[in-house]
Amino acid sequence: MYWNIIPECISIIILLIIWSYSRKGSNLPTLTNQLFQACFLVTFLAISTNILSTCMLTYTQIFPIWMIELVTTIYFIFTPLMGMIYFLYSSTLIYNHTKLSKIMWLGTLPGLIYILIVLSNPFSHILFSLSSEGVYNQGSFIFITYLLFYLYCLFCLIIVIINKKKINYHIYKILSVFPLIAVAVIVIQQIYPNIILSGTAATMALLIIYLHLQNKQLTLDSLTNLPNRSELFQMMEILIEKYGHDPFVLLVISLRDFKKINESYGHAMGNELLVKFSEFLSSIAPLNSVYRFNGDEFAILIQHEQRHLVKQIIDLLDKKTISPWIIQDYSFYVSTVAGVATYPQSATTAEKILNAVEYAVIQAKRDSSKQVHYCDENIMNSINRRERIIEILKDKIAKQSFELYYQPIIDLKTGKYDFAESLVRIPNSSLGPLYPNEFIPIAEETGLIIEITYQILEKACEFINHLSKENIHIKSVHVNFSAYQFNESNLSNKVIEIIESHHIPLSKIKIEFTESTIAKNVEVVTHFANYVAQKGIRMGLDDFGTGYSNIATVIGIPFGTIKLDRSLILAAMDNEKSAGLVKNITRSFQDLGCSVVAEGVETKEQLDYLNQNNITFQQGYYFYKPVTYIDLVKIILSKPKVKVVVE
Ligand code: C2E
Ligand code: CA
Ligand code: CA
């Protein structure tokens, strides 16, 4: 009989190419990855024994019969087992740990029975037999081989279809396509029995799996070729699950002020630095332990809690900060900060360890005096508190239950409180009262601030509406906007929609934001401010004197109000230089038609000093602390608290 093995020869070459690609980069010891490698091995053995046995059967005079029979028997074992190993691989993508072992046991059973049948073939000859001249004869039960292959393809399809809802649609598509392709190829082989295609079917299946599910591009960072953050996460999960008693250390290293390098030297240079830095880390850390964590952050996962290694790495990083990095003829110095978390001391789940170390890095970045922050008890307590605050914020958003307090702003010329600043409050929570200085930064980091601001704006509008129904006059209520708010794509329309839905004039709202908000996104903020100001909404610059924004940019925004920060006022009263500066700035802003408000006025001396300098809009504890809306109404209706200044 003549067999065409050309497709098998091509397949084995393709198989080896895919295999060599699949070995590049990190290979986490997950069951899925191990079975994927097993798929290669079984397919390789099946194809190579197939080619070998076919050659032997063609040149029977060269090889002894027992050798031909042995190789053909091995071929008979591995060819249908390709189906089994692919089935086991698919199961690992579908089932979780508990169900998986059951499915795998059941799945291997038909394969084991089949192996017994093959092993008994030299005596029973039910699959094949060889005559004394080496002529191959099919046995009467040869169909079992095909049957087993089809059975496993069917198993694959069944587990994929019954779990369709549970699995990711992408995985569903791939897992349902490859058995169908394999079946189609084997059907062709049955129609043309002298063309051997079983290895081609398996190689095609492997190629599909490799491209879509096992591709290294999915797990490697494209810039540095290091495994990415999700690989790190999986690796930690494996370490915890498999070797739970064995401690490990996670070190996250971040480049201080990397943003500045990007801004000053350009992104290409920034990228080159990241690549060089990643190579440096790989040279000082244990093999395959470095990961790209986030933009300018890298992680090193040190197994078996080798604390001396952590110290060694930190010392080497420290040394490196005093020698320059030379890239494209430029030389610059880079310093690093690091967060260190240990398993199980810092936390016992991969997610919590990542959160902890991220928090430690943030702390290290804020603290210029300390390069390394360890996830000790203090940090872990702060993280737990932060997590509880996030829960509280989410709950408050869902229930729309933020409270708004209002701090009146006096106009000393009239003695009236025509303006008030809305300030969010959480007076009661499971952690007791929470203050904005603590929860606003958390709301900003988590993006929750965006929804919170909309709810605050709604409440302020409701309050204004209530005042107008009661015929109580207020010129406008100030609402604070964080920089993060400007990430919203349709912010201006949403803000206008909210105000208009309460049937109040747009001018009753004044949006306050700081110089640092402008600096973070000059174009977006300027465009927003000009657009909404044109519609009638007022603008206020908050905390003037604390940022370092460009005065030309500030002037480009239609601010009706400039709020001088408390620190500026304290400085003005403390030294003459600052006094002169405040005086001149105030006059300049007033000349431009802006009202200047002094914030944080606490004493009579401050009031008088500001008054003498023609700063007659004032806000601070000297007048009132932030109060409830009921009290604000009383304040607005009350007689002037201080003597009215008459020019
Ligand atoms: P801010 O916008 O500068 O608000 C003024 C802060 O100064 C308020 O603190 C206010 O209670 C406090 N203050 C007022 N008068 C005096 C005084 O005479 N002396 C002193 N020492 N402090 C005074 P609060 O309410 O704790 O808010 C702190 C910060 O939290 C605010 O600073 C603002 O940045 C943020 N914040 C508060 N409410 C909101 C909000 O609704 N949205 C946003 N995005 N941020 C808010
Ligand atoms: Ca403010
Ligand atoms: Ca302020």
mmCIF file with all atom_site columns, C-alpha atoms in Angstrom, residues 564-584 586 605-606 609-610 613 615:
data_model
loop_
_atom_site.group_PDB
_atom_site.id
_atom_site.type_symbol
_atom_site.label_atom_id
_atom_site.label_alt_id
_atom_site.label_comp_id
_atom_site.label_asym_id
_atom_site.label_entity_id
_atom_site.label_seq_id
_atom_site.pdbx_PDB_ins_code
_atom_site.Cartn_x
_atom_site.Cartn_y
_atom_site.Cartn_z
_atom_site.occupancy
_atom_site.B_iso_or_equiv
_atom_site.pdbx_formal_charge
_atom_site.auth_seq_id
_atom_site.auth_comp_id
_atom_site.auth_asym_id
_atom_site.auth_atom_id
_atom_site.pdbx_PDB_model_num
ATOM 1  C CA . LEU A 1 564 ? -6.801  83.510 47.855 1.00 0.00 ? 564 LEU A CA 1
ATOM 2  C CA . ASP A 1 565 ? -5.605  80.539 49.844 1.00 0.00 ? 565 ASP A CA 1
ATOM 3  C CA . ARG A 1 566 ? -5.353  80.826 53.595 1.00 0.00 ? 566 ARG A CA 1
ATOM 4  C CA . SER A 1 567 ? -1.580  80.234 53.451 1.00 0.00 ? 567 SER A CA 1
ATOM 5  C CA . LEU A 1 568 ? -1.131  83.284 51.204 1.00 0.00 ? 568 LEU A CA 1
ATOM 6  C CA . ILE A 1 569 ? -3.020  85.471 53.642 1.00 0.00 ? 569 ILE A CA 1
ATOM 7  C CA . LEU A 1 570 ? -0.966  84.190 56.580 1.00 0.00 ? 570 LEU A CA 1
ATOM 8  C CA . ALA A 1 571 ? 2.229   84.882 54.611 1.00 0.00 ? 571 ALA A CA 1
ATOM 9  C CA . ALA A 1 572 ? 1.058   88.392 53.676 1.00 0.00 ? 572 ALA A CA 1
ATOM 10 C CA . MET A 1 573 ? 0.492   89.218 57.326 1.00 0.00 ? 573 MET A CA 1
ATOM 11 C CA . ASP A 1 574 ? 3.847   87.749 58.220 1.00 0.00 ? 574 ASP A CA 1
ATOM 12 C CA . ASN A 1 575 ? 6.226   89.470 55.816 1.00 0.00 ? 575 ASN A CA 1
ATOM 13 C CA . GLU A 1 576 ? 6.273   92.534 53.647 1.00 0.00 ? 576 GLU A CA 1
ATOM 14 C CA . LYS A 1 577 ? 7.309   90.873 50.425 1.00 0.00 ? 577 LYS A CA 1
ATOM 15 C CA . SER A 1 578 ? 4.260   88.594 50.458 1.00 0.00 ? 578 SER A CA 1
ATOM 16 C CA . ALA A 1 579 ? 2.113   91.517 51.533 1.00 0.00 ? 579 ALA A CA 1
ATOM 17 C CA . GLY A 1 580 ? 3.197   93.493 48.497 1.00 0.00 ? 580 GLY A CA 1
ATOM 18 C CA . LEU A 1 581 ? 2.598   90.538 46.237 1.00 0.00 ? 581 LEU A CA 1
ATOM 19 C CA . VAL A 1 582 ? -0.911  89.895 47.578 1.00 0.00 ? 582 VAL A CA 1
ATOM 20 C CA . LYS A 1 583 ? -1.757  93.584 47.256 1.00 0.00 ? 583 LYS A CA 1
ATOM 21 C CA . ASN A 1 584 ? -0.612  93.754 43.651 1.00 0.00 ? 584 ASN A CA 1
ATOM 22 C CA . THR A 1 586 ? -5.477  91.440 44.197 1.00 0.00 ? 586 THR A CA 1
ATOM 23 C CA . GLU A 1 605 ? -6.933  91.022 62.612 1.00 0.00 ? 605 GLU A CA 1
ATOM 24 C CA . GLN A 1 606 ? -7.079  89.002 59.428 1.00 0.00 ? 606 GLN A CA 1
ATOM 25 C CA . TYR A 1 609 ? -5.967  93.469 57.291 1.00 0.00 ? 609 TYR A CA 1
ATOM 26 C CA . LEU A 1 610 ? -7.819  92.065 54.277 1.00 0.00 ? 610 LEU A CA 1
ATOM 27 C CA . ASN A 1 613 ? -6.348  95.761 51.247 1.00 0.00 ? 613 ASN A CA 1
ATOM 28 C CA . ILE A 1 615 ? -10.444 92.233 49.909 1.00 0.00 ? 615 ILE A CA 1
#
